[in-house]
Coordinates of C-alpha atoms in Angstrom, one line a residue:
X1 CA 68.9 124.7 118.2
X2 CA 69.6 126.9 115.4
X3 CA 69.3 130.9 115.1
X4 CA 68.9 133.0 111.6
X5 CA 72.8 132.9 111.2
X6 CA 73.1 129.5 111.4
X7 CA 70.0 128.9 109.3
X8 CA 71.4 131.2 106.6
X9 CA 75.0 129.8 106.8
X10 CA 73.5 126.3 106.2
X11 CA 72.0 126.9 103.6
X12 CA 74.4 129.2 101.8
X13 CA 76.6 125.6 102.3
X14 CA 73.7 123.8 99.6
X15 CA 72.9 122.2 102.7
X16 CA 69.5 121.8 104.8
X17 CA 68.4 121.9 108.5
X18 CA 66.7 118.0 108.7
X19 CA 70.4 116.6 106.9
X20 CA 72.3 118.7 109.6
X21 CA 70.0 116.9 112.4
X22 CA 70.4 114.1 111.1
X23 CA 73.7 114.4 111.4
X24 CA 73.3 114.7 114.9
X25 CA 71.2 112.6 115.6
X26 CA 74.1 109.8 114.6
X27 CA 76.1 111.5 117.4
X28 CA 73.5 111.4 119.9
X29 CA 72.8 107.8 118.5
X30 CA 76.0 106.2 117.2
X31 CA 76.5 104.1 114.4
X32 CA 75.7 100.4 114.3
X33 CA 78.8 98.1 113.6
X34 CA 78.5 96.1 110.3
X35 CA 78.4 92.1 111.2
X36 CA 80.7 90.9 109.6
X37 CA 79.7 86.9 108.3
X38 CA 83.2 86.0 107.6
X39 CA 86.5 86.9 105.7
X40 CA 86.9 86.8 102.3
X41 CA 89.5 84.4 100.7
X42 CA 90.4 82.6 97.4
X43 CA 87.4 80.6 96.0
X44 CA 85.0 82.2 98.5
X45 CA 84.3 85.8 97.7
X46 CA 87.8 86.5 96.1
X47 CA 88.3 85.4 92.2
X48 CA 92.4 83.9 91.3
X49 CA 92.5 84.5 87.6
X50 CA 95.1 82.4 86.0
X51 CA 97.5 83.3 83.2
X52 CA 95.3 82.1 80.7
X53 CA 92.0 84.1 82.2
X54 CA 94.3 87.3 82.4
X55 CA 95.5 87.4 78.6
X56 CA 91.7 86.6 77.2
X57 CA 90.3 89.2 79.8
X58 CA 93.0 91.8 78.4
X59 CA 92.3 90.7 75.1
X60 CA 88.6 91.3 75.3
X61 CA 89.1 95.0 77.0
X62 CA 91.5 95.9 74.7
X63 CA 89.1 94.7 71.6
X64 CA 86.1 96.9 73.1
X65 CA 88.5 100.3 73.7
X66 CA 89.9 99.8 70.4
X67 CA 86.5 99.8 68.5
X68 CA 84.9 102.5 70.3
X69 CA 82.7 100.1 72.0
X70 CA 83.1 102.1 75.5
X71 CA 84.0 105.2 77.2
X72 CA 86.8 104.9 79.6
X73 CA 87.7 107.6 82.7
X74 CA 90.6 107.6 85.1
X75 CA 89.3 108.8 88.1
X76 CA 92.1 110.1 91.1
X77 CA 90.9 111.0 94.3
X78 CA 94.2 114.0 94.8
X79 CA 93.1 116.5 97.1
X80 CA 94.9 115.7 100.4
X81 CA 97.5 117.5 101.6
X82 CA 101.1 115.8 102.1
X83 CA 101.3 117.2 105.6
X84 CA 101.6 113.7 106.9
X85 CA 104.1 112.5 104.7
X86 CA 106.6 114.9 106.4
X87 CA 105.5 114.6 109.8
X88 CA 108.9 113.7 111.4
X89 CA 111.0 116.4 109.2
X90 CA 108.3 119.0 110.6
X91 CA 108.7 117.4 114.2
X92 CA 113.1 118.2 113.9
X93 CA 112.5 121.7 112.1
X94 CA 109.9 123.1 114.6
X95 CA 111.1 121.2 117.5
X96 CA 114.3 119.3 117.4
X97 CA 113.3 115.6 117.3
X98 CA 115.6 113.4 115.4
X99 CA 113.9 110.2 114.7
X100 CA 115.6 107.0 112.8
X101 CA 113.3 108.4 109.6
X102 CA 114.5 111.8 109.8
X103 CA 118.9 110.8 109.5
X104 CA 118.0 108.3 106.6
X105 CA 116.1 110.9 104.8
X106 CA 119.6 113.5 105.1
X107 CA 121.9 110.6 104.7
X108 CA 119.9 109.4 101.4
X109 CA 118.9 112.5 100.2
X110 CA 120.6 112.8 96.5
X111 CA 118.5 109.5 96.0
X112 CA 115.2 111.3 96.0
X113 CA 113.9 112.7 92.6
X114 CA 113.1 116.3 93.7
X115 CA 117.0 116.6 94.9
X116 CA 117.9 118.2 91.9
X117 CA 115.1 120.8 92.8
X118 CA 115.9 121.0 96.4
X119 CA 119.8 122.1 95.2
X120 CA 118.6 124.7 92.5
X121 CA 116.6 126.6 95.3
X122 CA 119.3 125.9 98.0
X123 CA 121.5 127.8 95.1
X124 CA 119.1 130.3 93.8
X125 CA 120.2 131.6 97.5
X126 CA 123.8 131.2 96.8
X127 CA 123.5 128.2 99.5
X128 CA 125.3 125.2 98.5
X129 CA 123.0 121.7 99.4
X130 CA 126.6 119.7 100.0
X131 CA 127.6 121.9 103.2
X132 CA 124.4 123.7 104.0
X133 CA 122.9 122.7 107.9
X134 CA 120.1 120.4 107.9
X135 CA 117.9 122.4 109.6
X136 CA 118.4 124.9 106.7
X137 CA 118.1 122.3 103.8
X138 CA 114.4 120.6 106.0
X139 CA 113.5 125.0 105.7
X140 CA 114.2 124.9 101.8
X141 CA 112.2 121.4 101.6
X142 CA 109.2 122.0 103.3
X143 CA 108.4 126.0 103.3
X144 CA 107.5 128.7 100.9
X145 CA 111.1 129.7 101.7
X146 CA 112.3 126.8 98.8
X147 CA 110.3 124.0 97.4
X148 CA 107.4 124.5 99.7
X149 CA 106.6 120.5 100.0
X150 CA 105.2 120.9 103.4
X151 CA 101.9 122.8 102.0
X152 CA 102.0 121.0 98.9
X153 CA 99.2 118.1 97.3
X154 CA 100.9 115.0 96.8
X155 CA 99.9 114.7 93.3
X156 CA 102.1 117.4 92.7
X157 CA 105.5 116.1 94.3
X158 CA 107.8 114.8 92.2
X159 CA 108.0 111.3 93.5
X160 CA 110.4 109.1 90.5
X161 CA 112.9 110.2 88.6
X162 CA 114.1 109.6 84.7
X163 CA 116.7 110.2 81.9
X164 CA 115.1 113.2 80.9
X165 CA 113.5 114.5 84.3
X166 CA 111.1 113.4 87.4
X167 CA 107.7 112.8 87.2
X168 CA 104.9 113.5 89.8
X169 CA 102.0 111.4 90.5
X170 CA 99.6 113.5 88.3
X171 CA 101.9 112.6 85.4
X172 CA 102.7 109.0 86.4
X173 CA 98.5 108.8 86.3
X174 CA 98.8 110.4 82.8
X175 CA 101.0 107.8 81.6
X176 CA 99.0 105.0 83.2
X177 CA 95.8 106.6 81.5
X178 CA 97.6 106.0 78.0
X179 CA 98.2 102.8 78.8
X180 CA 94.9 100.9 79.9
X181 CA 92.7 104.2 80.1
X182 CA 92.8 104.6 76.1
X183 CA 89.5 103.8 74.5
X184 CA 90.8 104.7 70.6
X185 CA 93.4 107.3 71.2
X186 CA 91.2 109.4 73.5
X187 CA 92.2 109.3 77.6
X188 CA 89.9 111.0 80.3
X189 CA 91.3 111.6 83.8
X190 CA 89.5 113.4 86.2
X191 CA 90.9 114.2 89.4
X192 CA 89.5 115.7 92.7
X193 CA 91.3 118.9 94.5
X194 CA 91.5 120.8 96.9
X195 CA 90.5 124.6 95.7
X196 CA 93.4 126.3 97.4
X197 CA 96.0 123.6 95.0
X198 CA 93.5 123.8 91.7
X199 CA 95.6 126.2 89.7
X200 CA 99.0 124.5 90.4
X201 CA 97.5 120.9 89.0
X202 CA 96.0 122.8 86.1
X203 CA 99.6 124.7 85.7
X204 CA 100.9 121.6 85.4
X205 CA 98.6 119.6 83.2
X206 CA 99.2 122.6 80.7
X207 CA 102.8 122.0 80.7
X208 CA 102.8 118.3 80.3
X209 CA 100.3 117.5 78.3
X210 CA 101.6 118.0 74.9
X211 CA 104.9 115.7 76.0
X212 CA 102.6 112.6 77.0
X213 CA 100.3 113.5 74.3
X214 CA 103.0 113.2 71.2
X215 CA 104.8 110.0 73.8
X216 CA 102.1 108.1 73.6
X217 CA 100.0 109.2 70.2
X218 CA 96.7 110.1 72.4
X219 CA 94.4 113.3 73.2
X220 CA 94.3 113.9 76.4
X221 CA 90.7 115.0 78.5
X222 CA 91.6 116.0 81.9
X223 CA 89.0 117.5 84.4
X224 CA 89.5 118.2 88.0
X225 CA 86.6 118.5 90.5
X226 CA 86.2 120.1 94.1
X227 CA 84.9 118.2 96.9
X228 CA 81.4 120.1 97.6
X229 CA 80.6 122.0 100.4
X230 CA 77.6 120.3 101.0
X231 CA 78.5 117.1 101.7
X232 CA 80.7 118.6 104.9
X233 CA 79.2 117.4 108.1
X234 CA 79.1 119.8 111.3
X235 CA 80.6 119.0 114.1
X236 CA 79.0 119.3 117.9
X237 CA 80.9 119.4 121.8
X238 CA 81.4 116.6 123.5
X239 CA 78.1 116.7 124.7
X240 CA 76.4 116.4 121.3
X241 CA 75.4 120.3 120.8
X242 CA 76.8 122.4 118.3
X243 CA 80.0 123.5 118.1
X244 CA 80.7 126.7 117.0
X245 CA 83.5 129.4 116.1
X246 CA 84.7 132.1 118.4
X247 CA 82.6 134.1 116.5
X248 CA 79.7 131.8 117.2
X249 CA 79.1 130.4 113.9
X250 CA 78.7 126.7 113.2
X251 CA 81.7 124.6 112.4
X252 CA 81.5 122.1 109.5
X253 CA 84.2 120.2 108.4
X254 CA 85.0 117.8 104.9
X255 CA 83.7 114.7 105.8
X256 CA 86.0 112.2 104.5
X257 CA 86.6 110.6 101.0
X258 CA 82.7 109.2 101.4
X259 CA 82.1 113.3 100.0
X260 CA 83.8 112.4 97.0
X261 CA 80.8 109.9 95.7
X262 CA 79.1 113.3 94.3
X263 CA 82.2 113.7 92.4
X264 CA 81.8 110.6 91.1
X265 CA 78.1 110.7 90.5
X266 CA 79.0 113.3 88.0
X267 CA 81.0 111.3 85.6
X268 CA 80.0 110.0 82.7
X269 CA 82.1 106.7 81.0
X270 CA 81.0 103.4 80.6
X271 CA 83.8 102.0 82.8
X272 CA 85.5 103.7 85.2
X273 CA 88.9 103.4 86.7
X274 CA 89.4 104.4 90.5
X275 CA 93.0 104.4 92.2
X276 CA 94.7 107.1 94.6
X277 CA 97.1 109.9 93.8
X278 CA 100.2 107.9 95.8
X279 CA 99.9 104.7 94.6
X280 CA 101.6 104.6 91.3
X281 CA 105.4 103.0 90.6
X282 CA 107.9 103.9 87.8
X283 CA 107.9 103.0 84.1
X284 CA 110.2 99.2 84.4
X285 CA 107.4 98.3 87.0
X286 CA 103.9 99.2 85.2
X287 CA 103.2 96.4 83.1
X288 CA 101.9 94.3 86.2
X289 CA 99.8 97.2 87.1
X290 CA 98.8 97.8 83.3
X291 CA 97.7 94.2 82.9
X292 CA 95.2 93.7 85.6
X293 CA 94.1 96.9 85.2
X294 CA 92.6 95.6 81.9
X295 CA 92.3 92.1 83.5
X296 CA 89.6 93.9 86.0
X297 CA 88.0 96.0 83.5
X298 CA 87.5 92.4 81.3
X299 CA 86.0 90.8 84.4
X300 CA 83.8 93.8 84.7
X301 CA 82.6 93.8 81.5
X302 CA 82.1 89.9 81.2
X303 CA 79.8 90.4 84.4
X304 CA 78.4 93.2 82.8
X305 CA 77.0 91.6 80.3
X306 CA 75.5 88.5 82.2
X307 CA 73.8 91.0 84.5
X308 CA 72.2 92.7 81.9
X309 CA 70.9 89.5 80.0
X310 CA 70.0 88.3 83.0
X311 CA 67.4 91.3 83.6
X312 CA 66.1 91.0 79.8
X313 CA 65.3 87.7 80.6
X314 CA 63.4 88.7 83.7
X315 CA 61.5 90.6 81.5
X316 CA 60.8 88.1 79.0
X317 CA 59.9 85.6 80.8
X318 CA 59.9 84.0 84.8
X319 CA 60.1 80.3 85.1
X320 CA 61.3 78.3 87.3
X321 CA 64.4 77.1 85.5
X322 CA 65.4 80.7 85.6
X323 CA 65.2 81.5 89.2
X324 CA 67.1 78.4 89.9
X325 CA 69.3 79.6 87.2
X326 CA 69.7 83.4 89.1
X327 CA 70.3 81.3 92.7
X328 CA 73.0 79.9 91.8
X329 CA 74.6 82.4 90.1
X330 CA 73.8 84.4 92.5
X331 CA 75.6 82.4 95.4
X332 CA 78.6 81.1 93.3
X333 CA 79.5 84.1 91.0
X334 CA 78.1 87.5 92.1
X335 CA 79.1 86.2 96.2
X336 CA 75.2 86.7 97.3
X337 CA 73.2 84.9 99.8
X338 CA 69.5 85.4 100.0
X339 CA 68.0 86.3 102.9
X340 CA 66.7 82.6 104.9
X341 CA 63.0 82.9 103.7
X342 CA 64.0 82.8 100.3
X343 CA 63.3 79.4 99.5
X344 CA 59.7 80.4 101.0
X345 CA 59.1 83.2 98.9
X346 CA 56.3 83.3 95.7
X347 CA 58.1 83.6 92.3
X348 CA 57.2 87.0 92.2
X349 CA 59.0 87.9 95.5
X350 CA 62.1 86.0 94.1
X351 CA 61.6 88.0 90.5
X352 CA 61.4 91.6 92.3
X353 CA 64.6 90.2 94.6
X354 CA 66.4 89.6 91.4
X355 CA 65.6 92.7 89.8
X356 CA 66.7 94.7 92.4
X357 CA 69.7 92.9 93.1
X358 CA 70.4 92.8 89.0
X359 CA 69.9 96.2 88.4
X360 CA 72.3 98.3 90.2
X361 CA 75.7 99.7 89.6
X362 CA 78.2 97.3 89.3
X363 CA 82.6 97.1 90.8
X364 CA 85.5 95.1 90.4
X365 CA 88.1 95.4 93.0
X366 CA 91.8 94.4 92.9
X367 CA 92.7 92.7 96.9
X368 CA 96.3 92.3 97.7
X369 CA 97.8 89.5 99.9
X370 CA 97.4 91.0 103.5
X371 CA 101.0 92.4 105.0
X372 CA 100.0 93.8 107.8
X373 CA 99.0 97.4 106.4
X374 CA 96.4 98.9 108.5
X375 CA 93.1 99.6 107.0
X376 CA 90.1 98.0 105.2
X377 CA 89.6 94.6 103.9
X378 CA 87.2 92.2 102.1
X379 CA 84.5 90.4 103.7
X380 CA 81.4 88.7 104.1
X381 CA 78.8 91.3 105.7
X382 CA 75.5 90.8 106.2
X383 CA 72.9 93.5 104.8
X384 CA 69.3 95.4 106.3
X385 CA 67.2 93.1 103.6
X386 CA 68.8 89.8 105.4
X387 CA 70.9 88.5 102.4
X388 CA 74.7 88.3 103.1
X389 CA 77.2 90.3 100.3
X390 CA 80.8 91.3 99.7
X391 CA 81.9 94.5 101.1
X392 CA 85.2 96.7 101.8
X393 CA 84.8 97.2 105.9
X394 CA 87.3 99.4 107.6
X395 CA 88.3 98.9 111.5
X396 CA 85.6 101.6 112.7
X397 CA 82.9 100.0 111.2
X398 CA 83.7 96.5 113.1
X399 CA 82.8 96.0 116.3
X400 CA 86.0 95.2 118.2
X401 CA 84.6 94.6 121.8
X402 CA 82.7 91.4 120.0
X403 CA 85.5 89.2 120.3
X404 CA 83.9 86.9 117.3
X405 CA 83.7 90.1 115.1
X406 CA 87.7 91.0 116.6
X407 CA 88.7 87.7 114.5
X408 CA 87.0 87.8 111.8
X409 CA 88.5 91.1 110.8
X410 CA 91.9 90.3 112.3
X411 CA 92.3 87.2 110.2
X412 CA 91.8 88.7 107.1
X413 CA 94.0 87.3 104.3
X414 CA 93.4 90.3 102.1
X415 CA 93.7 94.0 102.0
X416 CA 92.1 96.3 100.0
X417 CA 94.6 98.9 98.0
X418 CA 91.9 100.9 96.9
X419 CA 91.9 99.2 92.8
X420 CA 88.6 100.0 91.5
X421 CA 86.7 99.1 87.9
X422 CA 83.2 100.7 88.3
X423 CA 80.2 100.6 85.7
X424 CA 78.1 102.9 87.0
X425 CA 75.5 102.8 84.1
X426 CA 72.3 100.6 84.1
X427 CA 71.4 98.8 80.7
X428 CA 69.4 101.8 78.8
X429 CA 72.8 104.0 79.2
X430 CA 71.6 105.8 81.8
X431 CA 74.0 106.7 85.3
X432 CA 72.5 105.0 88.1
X433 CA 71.8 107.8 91.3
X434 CA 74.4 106.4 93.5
X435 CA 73.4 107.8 96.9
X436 CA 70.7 105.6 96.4
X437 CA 73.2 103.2 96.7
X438 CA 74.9 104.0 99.9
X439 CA 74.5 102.8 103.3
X440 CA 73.8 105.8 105.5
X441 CA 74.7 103.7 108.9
X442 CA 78.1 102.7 107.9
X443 CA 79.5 106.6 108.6
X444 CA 81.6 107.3 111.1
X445 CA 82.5 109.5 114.6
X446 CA 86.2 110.7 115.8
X447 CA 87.6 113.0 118.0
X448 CA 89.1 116.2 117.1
X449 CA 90.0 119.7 118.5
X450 CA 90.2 123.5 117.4
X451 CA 91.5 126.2 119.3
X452 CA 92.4 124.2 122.5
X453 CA 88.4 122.3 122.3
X454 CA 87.3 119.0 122.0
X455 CA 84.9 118.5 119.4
X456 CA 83.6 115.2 117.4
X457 CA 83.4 115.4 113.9
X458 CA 81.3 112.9 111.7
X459 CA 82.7 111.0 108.5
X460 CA 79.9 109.9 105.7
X461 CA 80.2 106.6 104.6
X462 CA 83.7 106.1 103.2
X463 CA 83.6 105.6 98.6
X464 CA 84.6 102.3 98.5
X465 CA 83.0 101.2 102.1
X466 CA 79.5 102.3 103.1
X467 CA 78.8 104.8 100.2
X468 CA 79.2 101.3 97.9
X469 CA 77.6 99.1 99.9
X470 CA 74.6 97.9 97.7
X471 CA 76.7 97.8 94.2
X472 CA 77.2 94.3 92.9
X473 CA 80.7 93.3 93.8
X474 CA 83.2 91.5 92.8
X475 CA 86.8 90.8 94.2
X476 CA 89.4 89.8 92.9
X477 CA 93.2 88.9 93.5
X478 CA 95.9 91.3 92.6
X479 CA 99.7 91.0 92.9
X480 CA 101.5 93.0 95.9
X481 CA 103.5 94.8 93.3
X482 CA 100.6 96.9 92.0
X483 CA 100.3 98.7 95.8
X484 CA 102.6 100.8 96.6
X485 CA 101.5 104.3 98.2
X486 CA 103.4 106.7 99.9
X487 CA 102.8 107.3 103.0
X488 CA 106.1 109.0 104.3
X489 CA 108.9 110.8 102.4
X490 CA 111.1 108.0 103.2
X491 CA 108.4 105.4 101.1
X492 CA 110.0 107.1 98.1
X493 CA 113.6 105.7 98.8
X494 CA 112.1 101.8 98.5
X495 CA 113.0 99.8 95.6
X496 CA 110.0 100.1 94.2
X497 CA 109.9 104.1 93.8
X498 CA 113.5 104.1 92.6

C-alpha cells in the first residue's frame, strides 16, 4: 500500500505505518455510534448549585489560589481561521450575493469595534469610509489590501470596544485570566495556534502585556502551542485507498480539535481552565462568567479531594461498609452506574473497579439551557466495561437512523458551551497519560474534496467528546449569559458584544 516516499514522509510526520492503517481501517470499518442511555437533566447527571453553594464554592477557590495551594492555567484552543465568520461578505465581494447579513453589516458598520481601524486604512489610501463603495470598503475589511480580517485567527480580531480602545479575544482572555485564573498574582494562559498566525499573537501579547499586567497587579505567563503534525490523520478516495497529491504523495490533514489533547497533555497546573477563543463578552458582563468560573473550579476541587481520600482508603483498608459507601457515591455524586454483574462481583473485583474508576483524571463542565444551538450535549452513555457514565456526545457520534437514539439526543435540555475545569493530575502530583484516557471509537468520517476530488478525511476523537470519555465527570448548570461565541461578523453587533 505504501512505497519508500510514503514510508519516509510518514515518518518524517512523527507518525508510524500500523497508526496510519489503523486509520484506515476505521474507513473501511466505520465507527460504532455511542448508545446513548438517556439525557442529562437537573438532579440526574446535571448539578443546580444555589446562591449559597456558589459563594462558599468561590470562597473556597479563591482561599486555595490566594495561598499558593495550586497552580492555575487558562488554556484557549485559538488556532482556527475566521474564514467562516465572513462567509457572506466573501460570497458579495467575489460574487455578488447580497444576503439579509451582508446590508446589516454596511448599514451597522460604525457599531463594530474594528471601525475605527477599517477608516484609518480606508484613509491611509486617501479613501474616505463615509462615501467609499461597499465593494471597496468589504476589499479593505477582509484582504491584505486593508485590515486583512478574511485571513486572520479570530483571537486576533478586535471584537469589543472601550473608552480607551478595543480589545481582541486574546486580550479579553488575558483579562479573564486575572480575574479567576490568578493563583497569588501569577496568571498562566496558554493558547494553541496555527504556525502561519504564531508571530502576530506573540506581537501582540508583547504589546499588551505590560497594560493588563500594571491593570490588574499580576505577572503574566503566556505560552502558545502548535497543533502537532502527528496527530493529522490521512485521508483515502472514496473507495478507501489512499489519496494522494498530484504529485503522488500522501495527503494528511489536521484532524480536528481531538489533536489538541497532546497540547494539553503537555501542561502542567493543578487545575486547568478550558474555554474557546470566541466565547468571551465585555467588561459590564464578566462577573457571571468570573463567578462560576471559580464556582466550577470549587466543585472540582471539593471532588477532588473525596476522590483522593476515597483511594487512600482503598488502600488502607476494604470492608464492606466502604464498598457500599463508594456505590452510592458512585451512582448519586460522580453520575456512575456499574456494570449489571456488579452486585455479583467478589470484593476484590469491586476494589480494582473502584480503583480504576477513582484514579483517573478528573472535569467539571459548565451546560447551558438548550436554545437550539447546534452541536454537542450531555448525556447518559453507556461505556465498553458495561457501566453507564456522563459524557459530551456530538450529532456524529449518535446514531440517527435509531429512532430511540434520534430522541434521546433531540430532547436534550442542555448544551454544552465548551466550559471546562480539568485536574489532570493523580494524587502523588503526577500528570495522568491522557490518551490513555480516550476512546479511540468515538472519532469520526466526513466528506471533503481537493482539486476537483472527493476524498474522506478522518477526525480523532473530539477533546471534550471521545478523547475525554473515561475522565470522571461532572456537569453542572451554567447561566446562558456565560456563552456567547462568535460565529458570524454580525454576532458582534448583539447586545451582548456591544
Amino acid at each position: 500500500m505504501f512505497n519508500d516516499n510514503d514510508l519516509q514522509l510518514i515518518q518524517e510526520r512523527g507518525s508510524d505505518v500500523p497508526l496510519v492503517e489503523e486509520q484506515i481501517n476505521y474507513f473501511i470499518n466505520g465507527f460504532p455510534f455511542l448508545p446513548l442511555s438517556k439525557a442529562a437533566t437537573v438532579g440526574d447527571g446535571i448539578i443546580r448549585l444555589s446562591d449559597e453553594q456558589i459563594q462558599q464554592l468561590m470562597a473556597d477557590f479563591d482561599r486555595s489560589a490566594a495561598d499558593g495551594e495550586i497552580s492555575l492555567l487558562k488554556f484557549v484552543p485559538a488556532s482556527g481561521a475566521a474564514t467562516r465568520m465572513f462567509k457572506s461578505l466573501f460570497s458579495y465581494l467575489e460574487q455578488d450575493k447580497i444576503d439579509k447579513s451582508v446590508e446589516e453589516f454596511f448599514e451597522r458598520l460604525s457599531e463594530f469595534a474594528f471601525y475605527d481601524d477599517l477608516k484609518e486604512a480606508l484613509t491611509a489610501d486617501s479613501k474616505d469610509i463615509s462615501t467609499a463603495d461597499r465593494k471597496t470598503i468589504a476589499e479593505y475589511f477582509l484582504t491584505d489590501k486593508g485590515l486583512g480580517y478574511g485571513s486572520l485567527p479570530k483571537g486576533l480580531l478586535e471584537f469589543h470596544r472601550y473608552e480607551n480602545g478595543s480589545r481582541t479575544p486574546l486580550e479579553e482572555h488575558l483579562v479573564e485570566g486575572a480575574l479567576y485564573a490568578n493563583a497569588g498574582g501569577r496568571v498562566q494562559l496558554h493558547f494553541t495556534v496555527s504556525p502561519e498566525h504564531r508571530d502576530k499573537f506573540e506581537k501582540l501579547v508583547v504589546e499588551v502585556l505590560p497594560t493588563y499586567e500594571a491593570q490588574f497587579g499580576v505577572k503574566y505567563y503566556v505560552s502558545f502551542s502548535e497543533q502537532k503534525a502527528s496527530t493529522d490523520t490521512i485521508a483515502v478516495n472514496m473507495d478507501n485507498t489512499p489519496f494522494r497529491e498530484k504529485d503522488g504523495s500522501l495527503l494528511f490533514r489536521p484532524a480536528g480539535h481531538g489533536a489538541l489533547l497532546e497540547n494539553l497533555a503537555g501542561l502542567d497546573a493543578d487545575v486547568i481552565f478550558t474555554k474557546n477563543i470566541d466565547n468571551v463578552v465585555p467588561d459590564r458582563l464578566k462577573d457571571t462568567t468570573v463567578a462560576y468560573k471559580k464556582a466550577l473550579a470549587g466543585v472540582l476541587l471539593s471532588y477532588q479531594k473525596k476522590i483522593f481520600n476515597y483511594l487512600e482508603k482503598l488502600e488502607s483498608g476494604r470492608d464492606a461498609a466502604l464498598l457500599d459507601e463508594l456505590d452510592k457515591f458512585f451512582q448519586e455524586e460522580l453520575s456512575v452506574r456499574p456494570p449489571q454483574a456488579f452486585s455479583s462481583w467478589s470484593d476484590e473485583e469491586k476494589v480494582a473497579y473502584f480503583q480504576r474508576k477513582l484514579d483517573r483524571p478528573l472535569r467539571v463542565c459548565g451546560m447551558v439551557k438548550n436554545e437550539g444551538e447546534p452541536g454537542g450535549g450531555p448525556f447518559w452513555a453507556d461505556n465498553a466495561d458495561g457501566s453507564a457514565s456522563l459524557q459530551i456526545v456530538e450529532s456524529a457520534q449518535v446514531d440517527m437512523d435509531n429512532e430511540s437514539q434520534k430522541s434521546i439526543f433531540k430532547n436534550a435540555t442542555h448544551f454544552n458551551p465548551v466550559d471546562l475545569v480539568c485536574a489532570m493530575k493523580n494524587r502523588h502530583g503526577q500528570t495522568y497519560d491522557l490518551r490513555q484516557y480516550r476512546d479511540p471509537m468515538t472519532g469520526f468520517i466526513s466528506y471533503k474534496s481537493k482539486d476537483g476530488k472527493d476524498l474522506k478525511a478522518q477526525e480523532l476523537p473530539g477533546l471534550w467528546n471521545g478523547s475525554m470519555a473515561d475522565w470522571n465527570t461532572l456537569f453542572v448548570e451554567v447561566p446562558l449569559v456565560t456563552f456567547n461565541p462568535v460565529k458570524t461578523v454580525n454576532d458582534l453587533l448583539r447586545e451582548q458584544h456591544q
